[in-house]
Coordinates of C-alpha atoms in Angstrom, one line a residue:
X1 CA -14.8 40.8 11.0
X2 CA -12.6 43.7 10.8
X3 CA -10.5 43.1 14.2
X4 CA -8.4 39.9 15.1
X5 CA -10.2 39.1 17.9
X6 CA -13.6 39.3 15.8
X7 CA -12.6 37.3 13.1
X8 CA -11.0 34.6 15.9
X9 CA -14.5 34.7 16.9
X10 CA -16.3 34.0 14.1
X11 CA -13.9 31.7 12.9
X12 CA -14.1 29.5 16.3
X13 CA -18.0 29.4 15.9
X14 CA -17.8 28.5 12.6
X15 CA -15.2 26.0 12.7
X16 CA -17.3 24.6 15.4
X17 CA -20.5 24.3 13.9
X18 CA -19.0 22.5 10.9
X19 CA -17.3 19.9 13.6
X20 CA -13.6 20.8 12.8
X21 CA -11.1 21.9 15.4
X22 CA -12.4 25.3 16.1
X23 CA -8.7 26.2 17.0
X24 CA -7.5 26.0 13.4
X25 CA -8.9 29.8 12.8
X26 CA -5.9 30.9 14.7
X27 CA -3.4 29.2 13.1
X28 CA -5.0 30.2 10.0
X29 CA -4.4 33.9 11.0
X30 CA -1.7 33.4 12.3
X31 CA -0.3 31.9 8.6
X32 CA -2.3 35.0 6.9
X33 CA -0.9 37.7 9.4
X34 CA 3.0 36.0 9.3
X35 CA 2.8 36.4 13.1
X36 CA 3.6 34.4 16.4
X37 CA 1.2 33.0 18.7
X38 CA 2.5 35.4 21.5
X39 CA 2.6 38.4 18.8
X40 CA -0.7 37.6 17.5
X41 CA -2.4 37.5 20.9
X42 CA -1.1 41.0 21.7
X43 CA -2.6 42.6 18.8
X44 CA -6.2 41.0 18.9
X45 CA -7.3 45.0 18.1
X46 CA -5.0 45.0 15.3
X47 CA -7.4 46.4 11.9
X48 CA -7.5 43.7 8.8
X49 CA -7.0 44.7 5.8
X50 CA -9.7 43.5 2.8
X51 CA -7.4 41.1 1.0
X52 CA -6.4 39.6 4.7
X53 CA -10.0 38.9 5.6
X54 CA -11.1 37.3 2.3
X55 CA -7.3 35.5 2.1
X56 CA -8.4 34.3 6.1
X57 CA -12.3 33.5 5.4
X58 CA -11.7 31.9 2.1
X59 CA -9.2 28.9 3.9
X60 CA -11.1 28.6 6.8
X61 CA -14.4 27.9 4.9
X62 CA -11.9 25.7 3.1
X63 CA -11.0 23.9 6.4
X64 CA -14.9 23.7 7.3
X65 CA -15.2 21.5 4.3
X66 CA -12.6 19.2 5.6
X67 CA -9.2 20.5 3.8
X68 CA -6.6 19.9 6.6
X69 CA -4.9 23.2 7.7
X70 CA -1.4 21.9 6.9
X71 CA -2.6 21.5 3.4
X72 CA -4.0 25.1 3.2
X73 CA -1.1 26.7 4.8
X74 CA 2.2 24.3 3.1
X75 CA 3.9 23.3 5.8
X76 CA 3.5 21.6 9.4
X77 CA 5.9 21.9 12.2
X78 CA 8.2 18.7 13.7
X79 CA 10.6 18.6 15.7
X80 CA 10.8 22.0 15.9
X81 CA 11.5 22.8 12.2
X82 CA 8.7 23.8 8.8
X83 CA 8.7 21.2 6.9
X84 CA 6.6 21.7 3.4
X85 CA 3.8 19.3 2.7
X86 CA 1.2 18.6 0.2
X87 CA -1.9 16.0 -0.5
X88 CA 1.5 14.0 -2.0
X89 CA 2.7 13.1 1.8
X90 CA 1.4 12.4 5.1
X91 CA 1.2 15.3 7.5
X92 CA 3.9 14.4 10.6
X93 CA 2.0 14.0 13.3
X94 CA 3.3 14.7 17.3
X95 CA 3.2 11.1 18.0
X96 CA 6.1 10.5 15.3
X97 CA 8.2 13.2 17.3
X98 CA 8.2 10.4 20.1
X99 CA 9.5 7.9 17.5
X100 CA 12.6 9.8 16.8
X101 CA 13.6 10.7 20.1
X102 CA 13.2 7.0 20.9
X103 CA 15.6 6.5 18.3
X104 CA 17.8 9.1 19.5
X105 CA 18.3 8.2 23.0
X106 CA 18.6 4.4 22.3
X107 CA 21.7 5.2 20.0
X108 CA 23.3 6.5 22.5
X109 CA 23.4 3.4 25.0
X110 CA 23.0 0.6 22.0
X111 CA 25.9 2.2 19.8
X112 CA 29.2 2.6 21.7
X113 CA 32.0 4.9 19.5
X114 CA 32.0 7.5 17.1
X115 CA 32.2 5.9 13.5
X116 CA 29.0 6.4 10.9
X117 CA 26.1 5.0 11.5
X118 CA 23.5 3.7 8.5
X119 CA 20.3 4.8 8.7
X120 CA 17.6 3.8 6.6
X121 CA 14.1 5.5 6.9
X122 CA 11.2 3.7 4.9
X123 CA 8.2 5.0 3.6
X124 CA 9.9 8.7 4.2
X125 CA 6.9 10.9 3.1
X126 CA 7.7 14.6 3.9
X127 CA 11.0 13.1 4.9
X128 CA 10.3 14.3 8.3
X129 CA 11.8 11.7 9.8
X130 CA 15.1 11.4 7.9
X131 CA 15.8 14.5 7.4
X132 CA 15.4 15.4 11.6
X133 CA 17.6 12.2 12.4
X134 CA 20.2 13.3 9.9
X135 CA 20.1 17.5 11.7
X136 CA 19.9 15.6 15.2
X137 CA 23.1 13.1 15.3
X138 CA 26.2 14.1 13.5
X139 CA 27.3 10.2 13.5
X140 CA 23.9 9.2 11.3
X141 CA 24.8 8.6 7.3
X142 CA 21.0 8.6 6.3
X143 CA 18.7 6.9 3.4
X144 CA 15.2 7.7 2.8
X145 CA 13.2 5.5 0.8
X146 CA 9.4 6.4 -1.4
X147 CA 7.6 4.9 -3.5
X148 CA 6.1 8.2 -4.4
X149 CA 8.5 9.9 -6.7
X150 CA 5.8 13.1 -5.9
X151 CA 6.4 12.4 -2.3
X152 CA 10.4 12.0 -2.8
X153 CA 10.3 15.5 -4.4
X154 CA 8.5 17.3 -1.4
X155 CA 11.0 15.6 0.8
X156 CA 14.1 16.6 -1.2
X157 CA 12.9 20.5 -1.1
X158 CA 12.5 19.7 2.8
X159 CA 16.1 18.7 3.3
X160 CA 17.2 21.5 0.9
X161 CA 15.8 23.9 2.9
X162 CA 16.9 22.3 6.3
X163 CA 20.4 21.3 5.2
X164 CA 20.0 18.5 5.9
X165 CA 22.0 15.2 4.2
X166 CA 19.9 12.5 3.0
X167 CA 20.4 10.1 0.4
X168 CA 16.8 10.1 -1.0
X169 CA 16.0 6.8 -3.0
X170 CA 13.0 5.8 -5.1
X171 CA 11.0 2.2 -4.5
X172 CA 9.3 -0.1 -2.8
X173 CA 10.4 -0.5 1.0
X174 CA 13.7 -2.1 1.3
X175 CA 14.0 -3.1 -2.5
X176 CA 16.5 -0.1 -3.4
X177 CA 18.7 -1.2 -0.8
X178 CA 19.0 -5.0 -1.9
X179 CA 19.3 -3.9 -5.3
X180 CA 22.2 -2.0 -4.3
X181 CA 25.6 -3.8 -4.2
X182 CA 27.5 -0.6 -2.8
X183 CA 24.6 -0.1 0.0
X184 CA 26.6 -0.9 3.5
X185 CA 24.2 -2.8 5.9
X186 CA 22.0 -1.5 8.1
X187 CA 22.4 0.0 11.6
X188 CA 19.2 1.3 12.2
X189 CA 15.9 0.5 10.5
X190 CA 13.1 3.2 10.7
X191 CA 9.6 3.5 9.0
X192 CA 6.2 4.7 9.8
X193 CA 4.6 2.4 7.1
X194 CA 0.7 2.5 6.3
X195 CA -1.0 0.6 9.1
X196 CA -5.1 1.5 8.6
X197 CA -7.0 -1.8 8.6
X198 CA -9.0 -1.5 5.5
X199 CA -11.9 -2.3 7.6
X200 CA -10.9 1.2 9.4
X201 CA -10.3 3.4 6.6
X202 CA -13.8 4.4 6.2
X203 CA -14.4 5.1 10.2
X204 CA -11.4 7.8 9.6
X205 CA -12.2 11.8 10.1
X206 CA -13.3 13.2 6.5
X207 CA -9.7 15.6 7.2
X208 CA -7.6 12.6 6.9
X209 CA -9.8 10.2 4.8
X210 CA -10.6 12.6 1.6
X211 CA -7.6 14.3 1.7
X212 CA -4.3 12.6 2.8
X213 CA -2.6 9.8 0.5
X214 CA -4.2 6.5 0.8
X215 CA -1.1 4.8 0.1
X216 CA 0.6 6.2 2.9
X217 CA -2.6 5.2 5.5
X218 CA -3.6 1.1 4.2
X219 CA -2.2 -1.2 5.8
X220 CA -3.8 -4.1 4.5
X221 CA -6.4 -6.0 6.1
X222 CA -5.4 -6.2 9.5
X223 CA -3.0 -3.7 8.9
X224 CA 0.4 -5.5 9.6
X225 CA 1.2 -5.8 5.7
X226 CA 4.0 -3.6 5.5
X227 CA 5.4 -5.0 8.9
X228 CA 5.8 -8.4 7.8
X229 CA 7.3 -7.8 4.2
X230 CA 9.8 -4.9 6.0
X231 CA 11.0 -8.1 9.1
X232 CA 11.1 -10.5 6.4
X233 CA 12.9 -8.2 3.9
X234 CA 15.4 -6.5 6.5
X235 CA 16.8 -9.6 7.7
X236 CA 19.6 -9.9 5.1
X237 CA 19.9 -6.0 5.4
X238 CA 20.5 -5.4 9.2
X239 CA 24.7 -5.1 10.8
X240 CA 24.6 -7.6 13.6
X241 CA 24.3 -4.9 16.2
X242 CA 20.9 -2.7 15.1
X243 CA 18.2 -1.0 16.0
X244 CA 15.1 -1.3 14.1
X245 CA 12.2 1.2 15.3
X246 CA 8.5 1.4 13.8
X247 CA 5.6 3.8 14.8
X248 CA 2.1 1.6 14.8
X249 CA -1.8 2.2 15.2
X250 CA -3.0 1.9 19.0
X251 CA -3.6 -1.9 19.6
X252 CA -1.0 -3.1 16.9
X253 CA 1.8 -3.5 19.6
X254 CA 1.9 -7.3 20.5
X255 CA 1.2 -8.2 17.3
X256 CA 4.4 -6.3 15.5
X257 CA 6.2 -7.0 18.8
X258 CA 5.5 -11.0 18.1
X259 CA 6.3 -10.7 14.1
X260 CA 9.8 -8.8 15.3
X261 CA 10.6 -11.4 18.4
X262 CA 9.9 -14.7 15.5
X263 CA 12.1 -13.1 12.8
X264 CA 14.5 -12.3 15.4
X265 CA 14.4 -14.3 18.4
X266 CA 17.3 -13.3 20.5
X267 CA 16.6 -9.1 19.4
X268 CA 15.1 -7.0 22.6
X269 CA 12.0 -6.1 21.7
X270 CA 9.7 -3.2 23.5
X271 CA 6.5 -2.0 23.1
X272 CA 6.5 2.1 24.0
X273 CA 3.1 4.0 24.7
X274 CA 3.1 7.5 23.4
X275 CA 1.7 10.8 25.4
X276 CA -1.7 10.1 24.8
X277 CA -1.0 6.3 26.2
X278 CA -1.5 4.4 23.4
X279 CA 0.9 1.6 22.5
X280 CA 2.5 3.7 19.4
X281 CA 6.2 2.5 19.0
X282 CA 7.4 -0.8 19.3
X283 CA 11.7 -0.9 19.2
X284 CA 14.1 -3.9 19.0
X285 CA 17.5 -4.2 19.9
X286 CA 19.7 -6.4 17.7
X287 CA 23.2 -7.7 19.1
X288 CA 25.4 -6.5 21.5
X289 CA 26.3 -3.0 21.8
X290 CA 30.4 -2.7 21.2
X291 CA 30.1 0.5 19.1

């Protein structure tokens, strides 16, 4: 295993054997060897040294035993930006990309003007979300919410590292904001809650099962708990013009779409498929849009 391409080899074989992506060996090396995908392809002769090889074989055998790579290397990419993550937080996932450019071209047509608008992430994890709305839209004065204060801290270092402005806030869903008497309402409502029926959690890849946070994957029985207490919770929250946007588990779309269109019966409410087409986003629309 002294060349690139040999230990891509046996890294691929392996990885395959033991029924994990056998593509995580190269982002593995890639990590190891602080190279580009382009860069790392045009040295596939390049000579490892001893500490890279037992550094590479060490978190690949790692992998094998279900680790995530995220985990292994400290960060995942979103939105185009490293953001640090630990078994404390959920690793952003491509499909939550789709959520916050959903939110970012519906601002644009469902809020007319230039003044601030209050954003309010829930259930903020890596505070992937926040933190990328807040570096996206000048006009977005944003709060994250945990209930994780080890969470909250991985996010804080995110935005820290990002520049990014968030208001970072510890509690349970919408709680720190009804607490708050200060706390302006909200324009826009965004979470990626738990939403794992229990039944479900033990059909989930040993990667994500054994080694991501439960608390950020249960979502109750049939896996609309957080849903219902955030639409019965946010109703005393929300501006009269809003924009309340949740990412869900395939299959969960009319039945968030239906618990949004009861708490909120004149709101526009859509169900959006992601890449992969799989219902994955539903959005509603509150008010008229005169900002």
């Amino acid at each position: 295993m002294k060349h690139v391409y040999e230990a891509l080899n046996w890294a691929s074989s392996f990885l395959r054997e033991a029924g994990r992506d056998e593509n995580a060996g190269e982002l593995l090396l890639r990590h190891h060897l602080k190279m580009g995908r382009a860069t790392l392809l045009s040295n596939l002769r390049l000579v490892l040294s001893d500490e890279q090889q037992q550094a590479f074989k060490s978190h690949v055998l790692k992998h094998a035993e279900g680790i995530p790579v995220q985990y292994l290397i400290g960060y995942e990419e979103f939105y185009g930006r490293k953001f640090n993550v630990n078994e404390e937080v959920l690793i952003p996932r491509p499909e939550t990309e789709e959520l916050v450019e959903g939110i970012l071209q519906r601002t644009v047509h469902h809020f007319h003007g230039s003044e601030k608008l209050q954003v309010v992430d829930v259930g903020t994890g890596s505070g992937a979300i926040a933190i990328t709305l807040a570096l996206e839209n000048s006009r977005f004065d944003v709060t994250a919410i945990d209930i994780a204060e080890e969470s909250l801290r991985i996010a804080k270092q995110n935005g820290e590292e990002l520049g990014a402005r968030v208001r970072w806030l510890h509690g349970d869903l919408l709680a720190p904001i009804a607490m708050d008497s200060e706390m302006k309402k909200i324009d826009i409502l965004v979470s990626n809650p738990p939403y794992i029926p229990d039944e479900e959690i033990e059909t989930l890849s040993p990667v994500v099962k054994d080694h991501e946070p439960m608390r950020a994957l249960a979502g109750g029985k049939d896996g609309l708990d957080f849903y219902r207490r955030l639409i019965h919770d946010m109703q005393a929250l929300l501006n009269p013009t809003a924009l309340i946007a949740f990412e869900i588990g395939a299959g969960q779309g009319q039945d968030v779409k239906s618990l949004l269109e009861q708490a909120l019966p004149l709101a526009k409410v859509e169900i959006v498929f992601d890449i992969n087409g799989k219902d994955r986003m539903v959005y509603a629309l509150v008010g008229d849009s005169p900002r």
